[in-house]
Structure formats: structure tokens, C-alpha cells
Coordinates of C-alpha atoms in Angstrom, one line a residue:
Chain T
X1 CA -30.2 -32.7 51.9
X2 CA -26.6 -33.7 52.2
X3 CA -27.1 -36.3 49.5
X4 CA -28.7 -33.7 47.2
X5 CA -25.8 -31.4 47.6
X6 CA -23.4 -34.1 46.8
X7 CA -25.4 -35.1 43.7
X8 CA -25.4 -31.6 42.5
X9 CA -21.6 -31.3 43.1
X10 CA -21.0 -34.5 41.2
X11 CA -23.1 -33.3 38.3
X12 CA -21.8 -29.8 38.1
X13 CA -18.1 -30.5 38.0
X14 CA -17.9 -32.5 34.8
X15 CA -20.7 -30.5 33.3
X16 CA -18.8 -27.2 33.7
X17 CA -15.8 -29.0 32.5
X18 CA -17.4 -29.9 29.3
X19 CA -19.0 -26.5 28.9
X20 CA -15.5 -25.0 28.7
X21 CA -15.0 -26.8 25.4
X22 CA -17.7 -25.2 23.2
X23 CA -16.3 -26.7 20.1
X24 CA -17.3 -30.1 21.3
X25 CA -21.0 -29.1 21.2
X26 CA -21.3 -28.4 17.5
X27 CA -24.3 -30.5 17.1
X28 CA -27.3 -28.9 18.7
X29 CA -29.0 -32.2 19.2
X30 CA -26.3 -33.4 21.5
X31 CA -26.8 -30.5 23.7
X32 CA -30.5 -31.1 23.9
X33 CA -30.0 -34.7 24.7
X34 CA -27.5 -33.9 27.3
X35 CA -29.7 -31.3 28.9
X36 CA -32.6 -33.7 29.0
X37 CA -30.4 -36.3 30.6
X38 CA -29.2 -33.8 33.1
X39 CA -32.7 -32.7 34.1
X40 CA -33.9 -36.3 34.0
X41 CA -31.2 -37.1 36.6
X42 CA -32.5 -34.4 38.9
X43 CA -36.0 -35.8 38.7
X44 CA -35.0 -39.3 39.2
X45 CA -33.1 -39.2 42.4
X46 CA -31.6 -42.6 42.1
X47 CA -28.0 -43.4 42.6
X48 CA -27.6 -45.4 39.4
X49 CA -28.5 -42.5 37.2
X50 CA -26.2 -40.3 39.2
X51 CA -23.4 -42.6 38.7
X52 CA -24.2 -43.0 35.0
X53 CA -24.2 -39.4 34.3
X54 CA -20.5 -38.8 34.6
X55 CA -19.9 -41.6 32.2
X56 CA -22.6 -40.3 29.8
X57 CA -21.0 -36.9 29.8
X58 CA -17.7 -38.5 29.1
X59 CA -19.0 -40.5 26.1
X60 CA -20.5 -37.5 24.4
X61 CA -17.0 -35.9 24.2
X62 CA -14.2 -36.4 21.8
X63 CA -12.1 -39.5 21.9
X64 CA -9.0 -37.5 22.5
X65 CA -10.1 -36.0 25.7
X66 CA -12.1 -39.0 26.9
X67 CA -9.3 -40.6 28.8
X68 CA -8.2 -37.4 30.4
X69 CA -11.6 -36.3 31.3
X70 CA -12.4 -39.7 32.7
X71 CA -9.3 -39.6 34.8
X72 CA -9.7 -36.0 35.8
X73 CA -13.4 -36.3 36.2
X74 CA -12.9 -39.2 38.5
X75 CA -10.2 -37.4 40.4
X76 CA -12.2 -34.3 40.6
X77 CA -15.3 -36.1 41.8
X78 CA -13.4 -37.8 44.5
X79 CA -11.7 -34.6 45.5
X80 CA -14.9 -32.7 45.6
X81 CA -16.5 -35.5 47.5
X82 CA -13.8 -35.0 50.1
X83 CA -14.2 -31.2 50.0
X84 CA -17.9 -31.2 50.4
X85 CA -17.7 -33.6 53.1
X86 CA -15.1 -31.6 55.0
X87 CA -17.0 -28.4 54.3
X88 CA -20.2 -29.8 55.7
X89 CA -18.2 -31.0 58.7
X90 CA -18.7 -34.6 58.1
X91 CA -16.8 -36.3 60.8
X92 CA -17.0 -39.7 59.2
X93 CA -13.7 -41.2 58.5
X94 CA -14.8 -42.7 55.2
X95 CA -15.2 -40.3 52.3
X96 CA -18.9 -41.1 51.8
X97 CA -21.6 -43.1 53.3
X98 CA -21.6 -46.7 52.0
X99 CA -25.4 -47.1 52.3
X100 CA -26.3 -44.1 50.2
X101 CA -24.0 -44.6 47.3
X102 CA -24.4 -48.2 46.6
X103 CA -24.5 -48.1 42.9
X104 CA -21.9 -45.5 42.6
X105 CA -19.3 -47.4 44.5
X106 CA -19.3 -50.2 42.1
X107 CA -18.8 -48.1 39.0
X108 CA -15.8 -46.1 40.3
X109 CA -14.3 -49.3 41.6
X110 CA -14.8 -51.0 38.3
X111 CA -13.4 -48.2 36.2
X112 CA -10.6 -47.7 38.7
X113 CA -9.5 -51.3 38.4
X114 CA -9.6 -50.8 34.6
X115 CA -7.4 -47.8 34.8
X116 CA -5.0 -49.4 37.3
X117 CA -3.4 -51.6 34.8
X118 CA -2.5 -49.4 31.9
X119 CA -1.4 -46.2 33.5
X120 CA -1.1 -43.9 30.6
X121 CA 0.0 -40.4 31.3
X122 CA -2.0 -38.4 28.8
X123 CA -1.0 -34.9 27.7
X124 CA -3.4 -32.4 29.0
X125 CA -4.4 -30.0 26.2
X126 CA -2.6 -26.8 26.5
X127 CA -5.6 -24.6 27.2
X128 CA -6.6 -26.6 30.1
X129 CA -3.3 -26.0 31.7
X130 CA -4.3 -22.5 32.7
X131 CA -0.9 -21.0 32.3
X132 CA 0.3 -18.1 30.2
X133 CA 3.2 -20.0 28.9
X134 CA 1.1 -22.1 26.6
X135 CA 0.1 -18.9 24.7
X136 CA 3.7 -18.1 23.8
X137 CA 2.9 -17.7 20.0
X138 CA 0.2 -15.1 20.8
X139 CA 2.6 -13.3 23.1
X140 CA 5.2 -13.3 20.3
X141 CA 2.6 -11.9 17.9
X142 CA 1.7 -9.1 20.2
X143 CA 5.3 -8.3 20.9
X144 CA 5.9 -8.1 17.1
X145 CA 3.0 -5.7 16.8
X146 CA 4.3 -3.5 19.6
X147 CA 7.7 -3.5 18.0
X148 CA 6.2 -2.4 14.7
X149 CA 4.3 0.4 16.4
X150 CA 7.4 1.6 18.2
X151 CA 9.4 1.6 15.0
X152 CA 6.6 3.5 13.3
X153 CA 6.7 6.3 15.9
X154 CA 10.5 6.4 16.0
X155 CA 10.8 6.4 12.2
X156 CA 8.2 9.0 11.7
X157 CA 9.9 11.3 14.1
X158 CA 13.3 10.8 12.6
X159 CA 12.0 11.6 9.1
X160 CA 10.3 14.7 10.5
X161 CA 13.5 15.9 12.2
X162 CA 15.5 15.3 9.0
X163 CA 13.0 17.2 6.9
X164 CA 12.9 20.2 9.2
X165 CA 16.7 20.2 9.5
X166 CA 17.0 20.3 5.7
X167 CA 14.5 23.1 5.6
X168 CA 16.2 25.2 8.3
X169 CA 19.5 24.9 6.5
X170 CA 18.1 25.9 3.1
X171 CA 15.5 28.4 4.1
X172 CA 17.7 31.4 3.8
X173 CA 18.9 30.6 0.3
X174 CA 15.5 29.8 -0.9
X175 CA 13.9 32.9 0.6
X176 CA 16.6 35.1 -1.0
X177 CA 16.0 33.5 -4.5
X178 CA 12.2 33.0 -4.5
X179 CA 9.3 35.2 -3.7
X180 CA 7.1 32.4 -2.6
X181 CA 8.5 29.6 -0.5
X182 CA 6.0 26.9 0.5
X183 CA 2.5 26.6 -0.9
X184 CA 0.1 23.8 -0.4
X185 CA -2.4 24.9 -3.0
X186 CA -5.2 25.4 -0.5
X187 CA -5.1 29.1 -0.1
X188 CA -6.8 31.3 -2.7
X189 CA -4.1 33.9 -2.5
X190 CA -0.5 33.1 -3.1
X191 CA 1.1 33.6 0.2
X192 CA 4.3 31.9 1.5
X193 CA 3.5 29.3 4.1
X194 CA 7.1 29.0 4.9
X195 CA 6.5 25.4 5.8
X196 CA 7.1 22.0 4.2
X197 CA 4.1 20.2 2.9
X198 CA 4.0 16.7 4.3
X199 CA 2.6 14.2 1.8
X200 CA 3.5 11.1 3.6
X201 CA 5.4 9.9 6.6
X202 CA 8.5 9.8 4.3
X203 CA 7.8 12.4 1.6
X204 CA 7.9 16.1 2.1
X205 CA 7.2 18.7 -0.6
X206 CA 8.1 22.3 -1.0
X207 CA 6.9 24.6 -3.8
X208 CA 9.0 27.7 -4.6
X209 CA 8.0 30.3 -7.1
X210 CA 8.4 33.9 -8.0
X211 CA 11.8 34.1 -9.8
X212 CA 12.8 35.2 -13.2
X213 CA 13.0 32.6 -15.9
X214 CA 11.3 29.8 -14.0
X215 CA 7.7 29.1 -13.4
X216 CA 8.4 27.3 -10.2
X217 CA 10.5 24.8 -8.4
X218 CA 9.2 21.7 -6.7
X219 CA 11.4 20.1 -4.1
X220 CA 10.6 16.7 -2.9
X221 CA 12.4 15.2 0.1
X222 CA 12.0 11.5 -0.5
X223 CA 13.2 9.9 2.7
X224 CA 13.5 6.2 3.3
X225 CA 10.5 4.5 4.8
X226 CA 11.8 4.5 8.3
X227 CA 8.3 4.2 9.7
X228 CA 7.7 0.8 8.1
X229 CA 9.5 -2.0 9.9
X230 CA 9.5 -4.3 6.8
X231 CA 11.3 -1.6 4.9
X232 CA 13.8 -1.1 7.6
X233 CA 14.6 -4.9 7.6
X234 CA 14.8 -4.9 3.8
X235 CA 17.2 -2.0 3.9
X236 CA 19.5 -3.9 6.1
X237 CA 20.1 -6.2 3.2
X238 CA 20.0 -3.6 0.5
X239 CA 21.3 -0.2 1.6
X240 CA 19.7 2.8 0.1
X241 CA 19.8 6.5 0.8
X242 CA 17.4 9.4 1.2
X243 CA 17.0 11.5 -1.9
X244 CA 16.2 15.1 -2.6
X245 CA 14.5 15.6 -5.9
X246 CA 14.2 19.0 -7.4
X247 CA 12.1 19.8 -10.5
X248 CA 12.4 23.3 -11.9
X249 CA 9.8 24.2 -14.5
X250 CA 11.2 26.7 -16.9
X251 CA 9.3 29.4 -18.8
X252 CA 9.0 28.6 -22.5
X253 CA 11.0 31.5 -23.7
X254 CA 13.7 31.1 -21.2
X255 CA 15.2 27.8 -22.4
X256 CA 16.5 26.7 -25.7
X257 CA 15.7 23.3 -27.2
X258 CA 18.1 20.6 -26.0
X259 CA 18.2 17.4 -24.0
X260 CA 21.1 16.8 -21.7
X261 CA 21.8 14.6 -18.7
X262 CA 24.7 13.9 -16.4
X263 CA 24.9 11.6 -13.4
X264 CA 26.1 8.2 -12.2
X265 CA 26.3 5.7 -15.0
X266 CA 23.8 3.3 -13.4
X267 CA 21.3 6.1 -13.0
X268 CA 21.7 7.3 -16.5
X269 CA 21.3 3.8 -18.0
X270 CA 18.1 3.5 -16.0
X271 CA 16.8 6.9 -16.9
X272 CA 17.6 6.3 -20.6
X273 CA 15.3 3.3 -20.5
X274 CA 12.6 4.9 -18.5
X275 CA 12.3 8.5 -19.6
X276 CA 10.5 9.4 -22.7
X277 CA 12.7 12.3 -23.8
X278 CA 16.1 10.7 -23.0
X279 CA 15.2 7.5 -24.9
X280 CA 14.1 9.4 -28.0
X281 CA 16.7 12.2 -28.2
X282 CA 19.8 10.7 -26.6
X283 CA 20.3 7.5 -28.5
X284 CA 24.0 6.9 -27.6
X285 CA 25.1 5.2 -24.5
X286 CA 26.2 7.4 -21.6
X287 CA 29.7 8.6 -22.2
X288 CA 32.4 9.1 -19.6
X289 CA 32.8 12.6 -18.3
X290 CA 36.5 12.2 -18.0
X291 CA 37.0 14.3 -21.1
X292 CA 35.8 17.3 -19.2
X293 CA 37.6 16.6 -16.0
X294 CA 34.7 14.9 -14.3
X295 CA 35.4 11.9 -12.0
X296 CA 34.9 8.5 -13.5
X297 CA 31.7 7.8 -11.5
X298 CA 29.9 10.4 -13.6
X299 CA 28.7 9.9 -17.2
X300 CA 27.0 12.2 -19.7
X301 CA 24.0 11.7 -22.0
X302 CA 23.5 14.4 -24.6
X303 CA 21.5 15.2 -27.7
X304 CA 24.6 16.6 -29.4
X305 CA 28.1 17.5 -28.6
X306 CA 27.5 21.2 -28.7
X307 CA 25.1 21.0 -25.8
X308 CA 27.7 19.2 -23.7
X309 CA 30.3 21.7 -24.6
X310 CA 28.0 24.5 -23.6
X311 CA 26.9 23.0 -20.4
X312 CA 30.3 21.9 -19.1
X313 CA 31.7 25.3 -18.1
X314 CA 34.1 25.8 -15.3
X315 CA 31.7 26.4 -12.6
X316 CA 29.5 23.4 -13.5
X317 CA 32.5 21.2 -13.6
X318 CA 33.6 22.5 -10.2
X319 CA 30.2 21.7 -8.8
X320 CA 30.1 18.2 -10.3
X321 CA 33.5 17.2 -9.2
X322 CA 33.2 18.4 -5.7
X323 CA 29.9 16.9 -5.0
X324 CA 30.0 13.9 -7.2
X325 CA 29.2 11.5 -4.4
X326 CA 25.9 13.3 -3.7
X327 CA 24.8 13.6 -7.3
X328 CA 22.6 10.9 -8.7
X329 CA 21.4 12.6 -11.8
X330 CA 20.9 16.0 -13.4
X331 CA 18.6 16.3 -16.4
X332 CA 18.0 19.4 -18.6
X333 CA 15.3 18.9 -21.1
X334 CA 12.9 20.9 -23.2
X335 CA 10.9 17.8 -24.1
X336 CA 10.3 16.5 -20.6
X337 CA 7.1 14.5 -20.3
X338 CA 8.0 12.2 -17.5
X339 CA 8.5 8.4 -17.7
X340 CA 7.4 6.4 -20.7
X341 CA 3.8 5.7 -20.4
X342 CA 2.7 2.1 -20.9
X343 CA -0.4 2.6 -23.0
X344 CA -2.6 0.1 -24.6
X345 CA -2.7 0.0 -28.4
X346 CA -5.2 2.2 -29.8
X347 CA -5.2 4.7 -27.0
X348 CA -2.1 6.6 -27.9
X349 CA -3.4 9.3 -30.3
X350 CA -1.5 12.3 -29.1
X351 CA 2.0 13.1 -28.1
X352 CA 2.4 13.5 -24.4
X353 CA 2.6 17.1 -23.3
X354 CA 6.1 18.4 -22.7
X355 CA 7.5 21.0 -20.4
X356 CA 10.9 22.6 -20.3
X357 CA 12.3 21.2 -17.1
X358 CA 15.5 20.9 -15.1
X359 CA 15.5 17.8 -12.9
X360 CA 18.0 17.2 -10.1
X361 CA 18.3 14.1 -7.9
X362 CA 20.7 14.2 -5.0
X363 CA 21.5 11.5 -2.5
X364 CA 21.7 12.5 1.1
X365 CA 25.1 11.4 2.5
X366 CA 25.0 8.7 5.2
X367 CA 23.3 6.1 3.0
X368 CA 20.4 5.6 5.4
X369 CA 22.0 6.5 8.7
X370 CA 21.7 10.2 8.2
X371 CA 21.6 12.7 11.0
X372 CA 20.2 16.2 10.8
X373 CA 23.7 17.6 10.5
X374 CA 24.2 15.9 7.1
X375 CA 21.7 18.3 5.7
X376 CA 24.2 21.1 5.8
X377 CA 26.3 19.4 3.2
X378 CA 23.4 19.6 0.7
X379 CA 23.4 23.4 0.7
X380 CA 26.0 23.9 -2.0
X381 CA 23.9 21.6 -4.2
X382 CA 21.1 24.1 -4.0
X383 CA 23.4 26.7 -5.1
X384 CA 24.2 24.5 -8.1
X385 CA 20.5 24.4 -8.9
X386 CA 20.2 28.1 -8.8
X387 CA 23.2 28.5 -11.0
X388 CA 21.8 25.9 -13.4
X389 CA 18.6 27.9 -13.7
X390 CA 20.5 31.0 -14.7
X391 CA 22.7 29.0 -17.0
X392 CA 19.9 27.3 -18.8
X393 CA 18.4 30.7 -19.5
X394 CA 21.6 32.1 -20.9
X395 CA 22.7 29.1 -23.0
X396 CA 21.6 29.3 -26.6
X397 CA 22.4 27.0 -29.4
X398 CA 24.1 28.4 -32.4
X399 CA 22.5 28.2 -35.8
X400 CA 23.8 24.7 -36.6
X401 CA 22.8 23.3 -33.3
X402 CA 19.4 24.8 -33.6
X403 CA 18.9 23.2 -37.0
X404 CA 19.9 19.8 -35.7
X405 CA 17.7 20.2 -32.7
X406 CA 14.7 21.1 -34.9
X407 CA 15.4 18.2 -37.2
X408 CA 15.5 15.8 -34.3
X409 CA 12.2 17.0 -32.9
X410 CA 10.5 16.8 -36.3
X411 CA 11.8 13.3 -36.8
X412 CA 10.5 12.2 -33.4
X413 CA 7.1 13.7 -34.2
X414 CA 6.9 12.1 -37.6
X415 CA 7.7 8.7 -36.2
X416 CA 5.1 9.1 -33.6
X417 CA 2.5 10.1 -36.2
X418 CA 3.4 7.2 -38.4
X419 CA 2.9 4.8 -35.5
X420 CA -0.4 6.2 -34.6
X421 CA -1.7 6.9 -38.1
X422 CA -3.5 3.6 -38.4
X423 CA -4.9 4.0 -34.9
X424 CA -6.1 7.5 -35.6
X425 CA -7.8 6.4 -38.7
X426 CA -9.5 3.6 -36.8
X427 CA -10.6 6.0 -34.1
X428 CA -12.1 8.4 -36.7
X429 CA -13.9 5.5 -38.4
X430 CA -15.3 4.3 -35.2
X431 CA -16.5 7.8 -34.3
X432 CA -18.3 8.1 -37.6
X433 CA -20.0 4.7 -37.2
X434 CA -21.1 5.7 -33.7
X435 CA -22.7 8.8 -35.0
X436 CA -24.6 6.9 -37.7
X437 CA -25.8 4.4 -35.1
X438 CA -27.0 7.1 -32.8
X439 CA -28.9 8.7 -35.6
X440 CA -30.6 5.4 -36.5
X441 CA -31.5 4.8 -33.0
X442 CA -33.1 8.2 -32.7
X443 CA -35.1 7.5 -35.8
X444 CA -36.2 4.2 -34.5
X445 CA -37.2 5.6 -31.1
X446 CA -39.3 8.3 -32.5
X447 CA -42.9 7.3 -31.7
X448 CA -44.6 9.7 -34.1
X449 CA -44.5 8.0 -37.5
X450 CA -44.5 11.3 -39.3
X451 CA -41.5 12.5 -37.4
X452 CA -39.8 9.2 -38.2
X453 CA -40.4 9.7 -41.9
X454 CA -39.1 13.2 -41.7
X455 CA -35.9 12.2 -39.9
X456 CA -35.3 9.4 -42.3
X457 CA -35.6 11.7 -45.2
X458 CA -33.2 14.2 -43.5
X459 CA -30.7 11.4 -43.0
X460 CA -31.0 10.3 -46.6
X461 CA -30.4 13.9 -47.8
X462 CA -27.3 14.2 -45.6
X463 CA -25.9 11.0 -47.0
X464 CA -26.5 12.1 -50.5
X465 CA -24.8 15.4 -49.9
X466 CA -21.8 13.6 -48.5
X467 CA -21.6 11.4 -51.6
X468 CA -21.7 14.4 -53.8
X469 CA -19.0 16.2 -51.9
X470 CA -16.8 13.1 -52.2
X471 CA -17.4 13.0 -56.0
X472 CA -16.5 16.7 -56.3
X473 CA -13.3 16.1 -54.5
X474 CA -12.4 13.2 -56.7
X475 CA -13.1 15.3 -59.7
X476 CA -10.9 18.1 -58.4
X477 CA -8.0 15.7 -57.7
X478 CA -8.3 14.3 -61.2
X479 CA -8.3 17.8 -62.7
X480 CA -5.3 18.8 -60.7
X481 CA -3.5 15.6 -61.7
X482 CA -4.1 16.5 -65.2
Chain D
X1 CA 14.0 39.6 -3.5
X2 CA 15.7 38.1 -6.5
X3 CA 19.4 38.7 -6.8
X4 CA 19.2 39.8 -10.4
X5 CA 17.6 43.1 -9.6
X6 CA 15.3 42.5 -12.6
X7 CA 11.7 42.8 -11.7
X8 CA 10.2 39.4 -11.3
X9 CA 6.8 38.6 -12.7
X10 CA 4.2 37.4 -10.3
X11 CA 4.9 33.8 -11.1
X12 CA 2.6 30.8 -10.9
X13 CA 2.1 30.3 -7.3
X14 CA -0.2 27.3 -7.2
X15 CA 1.7 24.1 -7.0
X16 CA 0.8 21.6 -9.6
X17 CA -0.9 18.3 -8.7
X18 CA 2.2 17.0 -7.1
X19 CA 1.9 13.7 -8.8
X20 CA -0.7 13.3 -11.5
X21 CA -1.2 9.7 -10.7
X22 CA -0.2 8.8 -7.1
X23 CA -1.3 5.2 -7.6
X24 CA 1.5 4.8 -10.1
X25 CA 4.1 5.6 -7.4
X26 CA 3.7 3.0 -4.8
X27 CA 1.0 0.4 -4.7
X28 CA 2.0 -1.0 -1.3
X29 CA -0.7 0.4 0.9
X30 CA -3.4 -0.8 -1.5
X31 CA -2.0 -4.3 -1.9
X32 CA -1.6 -4.6 1.9
X33 CA -5.1 -3.4 2.5
X34 CA -6.4 -6.0 0.1
X35 CA -4.2 -8.7 1.5
X36 CA -5.3 -7.8 5.0
X37 CA -9.0 -8.1 4.1
X38 CA -8.4 -11.5 2.3
X39 CA -6.5 -12.9 5.3
X40 CA -9.1 -11.7 7.8
X41 CA -11.9 -13.3 5.7
X42 CA -9.9 -16.5 5.6
X43 CA -9.3 -16.4 9.3
X44 CA -13.0 -15.9 10.0
X45 CA -14.3 -18.5 7.6
X46 CA -11.8 -21.2 8.0
X47 CA -11.2 -20.4 11.7
X48 CA -7.4 -20.1 11.2
X49 CA -5.7 -18.1 13.9
X50 CA -2.5 -17.4 12.0
X51 CA -4.5 -15.9 9.1
X52 CA -6.2 -13.5 11.5
X53 CA -2.8 -12.4 13.0
X54 CA -1.3 -11.9 9.5
X55 CA -4.3 -9.8 8.6
X56 CA -3.6 -7.6 11.6
X57 CA 0.0 -7.2 10.5
X58 CA -1.1 -6.4 6.9
X59 CA -3.4 -3.7 8.0
X60 CA -0.7 -2.1 10.2
X61 CA 1.8 -2.2 7.3
X62 CA -0.9 -0.6 5.0
X63 CA -1.4 2.1 7.5
X64 CA 2.3 2.8 7.8
X65 CA 2.8 3.1 4.1
X66 CA -0.4 5.1 3.4
X67 CA -0.4 8.5 1.7
X68 CA -2.0 11.4 3.5
X69 CA -4.6 11.7 0.8
X70 CA -5.8 8.2 1.5
X71 CA -9.1 7.6 3.0
X72 CA -8.9 6.9 6.8
X73 CA -12.2 5.1 6.7
X74 CA -10.8 2.4 4.5
X75 CA -7.8 2.0 6.8
X76 CA -10.0 1.8 9.9
X77 CA -12.4 -0.7 8.3
X78 CA -9.6 -3.0 7.3
X79 CA -8.1 -2.7 10.8
X80 CA -11.4 -3.4 12.5
X81 CA -12.0 -6.4 10.3
X82 CA -8.6 -7.9 11.1
X83 CA -9.1 -7.3 14.9
X84 CA -12.5 -8.9 14.7
X85 CA -11.1 -11.9 12.9
X86 CA -8.6 -12.4 15.7
X87 CA -11.2 -12.0 18.4
X88 CA -13.6 -14.4 16.7
X89 CA -11.0 -17.0 16.1
X90 CA -10.2 -17.0 19.8
X91 CA -13.7 -17.0 21.0
X92 CA -14.5 -20.0 18.9
X93 CA -11.4 -21.9 19.8
X94 CA -9.6 -20.6 22.9
X95 CA -6.7 -23.0 22.3
X96 CA -3.4 -21.3 21.8
X97 CA -1.9 -21.2 18.4
X98 CA 0.4 -24.1 17.6
X99 CA 3.6 -23.3 15.8
X100 CA 4.0 -24.9 12.4
X101 CA 7.1 -26.9 13.4

């Protein structure tokens, strides 16, 4: 019995050892062979097979780990021999009975002598070390993830606090100027929600309506992406600031036809390239606003001089000079249609829809490191917006200006039509062909031969009529020409 | 109450579609979603642990940048896929990841 226990112990240690490395047993056949050998060893209770089995197990494994397993296997075997012996209370001084393990003795001795000479200290693979330290890359990864999650929560909360601080500061002014403050479009009836509409973790919207001259005002608080750690790190290299974008949609009858913009030079250059209306109507480069007493940082883009004169009244200049650092751009346009659309050729058949709009983009002070208190400094800018709404309503071009403006708009439309003329013709042609093809298909698909004949005749008649009409037209033109 | 004193018309109360094409604005969440799925498939097929970890990061970034109108199912599926890639890589090969240097 004692022998059997020892056999089992000897077998199990290296066996469990090798089981821990699943990847070694990729080939199913190996496992089968191994199993067979294992059971065979149990059946054949001879010492030779017992001693061979550790070696066999070793040879089925990878070359890399052969040496280590051999060494360790040997060590383990010997240790366990000792252990089992002591557990069983074997009082013999020798580790094992010489008589019983004849064959086994030789092998270990032989391999031992082999190993004596070149004592190579082999690196134990990391996962056999059983220590957490070897998994330091994984710990790093998890720490990174935790840091990301922490930043997400902190950033989200900060943006939330900033948004609500802004709203609390501006609530009174808005409620005194607009009947409806806050609407998310879900209610059937138009009632003030009195709350910001959160679109994102960094974008908050507010819709105000119910005032003379304007259809409505959409305020977008575009904060920095504080909830995204990547963005936070990118901002460390390239500082940016939160922005408040206000878009006032004017009623058609409440604004005259002009295109005008004022803002930082950089912003205006960019807008001139991007915006459809600014690129078409304001062809000159942004001019310095120094002529009107504006600081150097601000520039003006205008359709015509008269508009600039009209817009730059004392109060506006006061607003612009005092809050120049917070103003990114201000755009008044009756032809506003958003940024230039990149459309494929052949698709642009209609002018984009335009709306009379006033656009304001303000930078929140602090350039990223804003606190809720900074929102108070934006309140005068909202007053400027309200003032601009009234001003846009009151300002009318004189006769000359109106003529120029109308000419400009007609010119733009003509250019557009010329560009798309060819495309429109092609579109009409293709439509006609499609109709003919559909007709022919219908005729072909008709099962009843009689119906087919009738449809064909009808189609022929229609074509004849068309030809006749064309001929008539040609005749008429000829007569007129004469 | 408007300051003018003039009676104000019952204006248009419904907010317009805040952005006619939200996809134009910021493609980050969509790209990150796609990247995350690609990396997790690489990690699963090629048994590369670092691919799987990057996939987890991508799905987190996609979630952080997502719009509120975005489908949560998509987010969750990409997240689950990346987690499963990590788990499978470790089950198949419990060795710790080795740094590239």
C-alpha cells in the first residue's frame, strides 16, 4: 500500500504540473497517448515504468521548459518522497526503501550525475513564479482604466456644474425676455421646462422662444470634453476654451438683407472659408476694426460698407471693446445656410435653404480652467445678444444699399444656376429615360397578349403626340423669329 | 413678459432638430467603436493580449464621447466583446503580458 501511494504521488506531481500549461497540449493525440501511458503505468505496477513516466512526461513538453521541469520535477519528486515518508511516519533514515525502488534509483542517479556538471540556472517562466509582481503590465492596464473612469466621473460632474451655474446666472435675463425658456421638443404643448437639455456629457442646449422679431433662440453650451481623458491630455498640449454658441433665428419680415460678421481675425478667416454665405457675399479679407474704435484683435467682414456703418453704433462698439476677449465671432446673415456642404457632382440641384440668422460664439474665460464663478462674466454678453436682436430688426438699408444687396443675391443665384444647369439637364434626361424604361417593362410583363398590344399602341400614340408638339413649337419659334 | 410692451406672437416653441446631421459633428464615438471591435477580434483570433486591452480602452473612450441619442446596445455589445477578448486571451495563455521593450 505504501508503495502504491508513493507511485501515485510520483505520478501526480509532474502530471498536475504539466496540466497547468494547457498550451502545451495543443495536439489532441498527445493527450491521448499521455493518458494511455498514465493508465498503463497504473496497470503495470513495475518500477521501471514508474521511473520512466516522469521522463516521458518531460519529453512531451516543450524544449524550453524541459530542463526546468526536469530539475523541478526531480526536486519535487524527491521532496514529496520525503514528505510522504514523514507523513506516513516512516522511521527509516533513508528516504526510500532500496529494495522496492531498484530501477528508479539508477535513473535519478544517472540523470543527477548528468546534471551535476553543467549547473545551469534556468529562468523560471513568470507565470510559474506565483507572484503578483510578474503581472505588472496587467496591473498597469487596470490602473489606467480606473484612472479613466475616475476622470470621466470628475469631468462629467464639472461640466454639469458649469452648465447649471451658467443657467442660474442667465435665467432671470432670459425669462424676462422670452416667454418660453427651455424646451426639449417632447411635450405636445409648448411649456417652459426651465431646464437645460443635456445632449452629451459636454454639450447642453437651451431653446428660448416667444419674443417679438425672432422665431427663437438656441443656446448651445459647448464645453470641453472633460470626461474623456484623452481629450484632457490633448488639451494640455493645445489649450482650448469652453464656448457658448447662440443662434437666433429671425422672422423673415424682421431683418433686412445683409451679411455681416465681426470677430477675431483667425475666426473670421476660418468662417470665411467654411460658411456658405460668408464665402459668397463677403469676398474681401477681414478688415481691421480699428477704424471704428475696436481693438486690434477684432476684424470685420461685411457685404458692403453701409452695413458696417449701420451696425457699428456706439453701444455695439462699447460691447465689442469691453468684452473683446470673450468674443470669438458674431455673424448677422440673411442668407445663412450653415457650412459649405461637400456634395458630389450631380447631386447639387437646388440652392441650400437659407434662414435669417444671428450667430454668436463666445469663449468662456479661463481657457479650460473655468470655475462656475466665471459664468457671471458672460451675462453682459447675453445683453449684447438681446440688443443685437432689436438692432437687426430696426436696421434697414437705404435704397442704394438695397439695390446692391439685391444685385448680389441675384448674381449668386445666377452663378449657382449656371453651375448646375448641365447637371439639371442630365437629371431631367435620366428621369425621362427611366419613365420610358418603366413603360417598356410594364408592356413586356403583361401576360395577356391583347393587353400588350393595346399598351404598345398607347405608347406609340403618346410618342407621336410628343413629336407633333415639338414640331409645333419649332414652327412657332420660326414664326416669331420672322 | 417682453420688455417692449408690444404683444408677442405665440412664437414657434418647438426646438428644431438641434443638429440636422449629428454624424457630421464628431465621428469619434463611431470610430472608437469600430476600432474597439477590430482590436477585440484581433485579440481573440491572434491571441494577442495587448490587442484585447486596447479594445477595452477603445470601448471606454467610445462610451465617454458618445451622444445621448446613441444606442446603448451598441456600446454595451462593443464593451462586452472587448471584455470577452481579454478574458479569453488570459484563459488560453495565463502568462502575464510582456512589455514590448
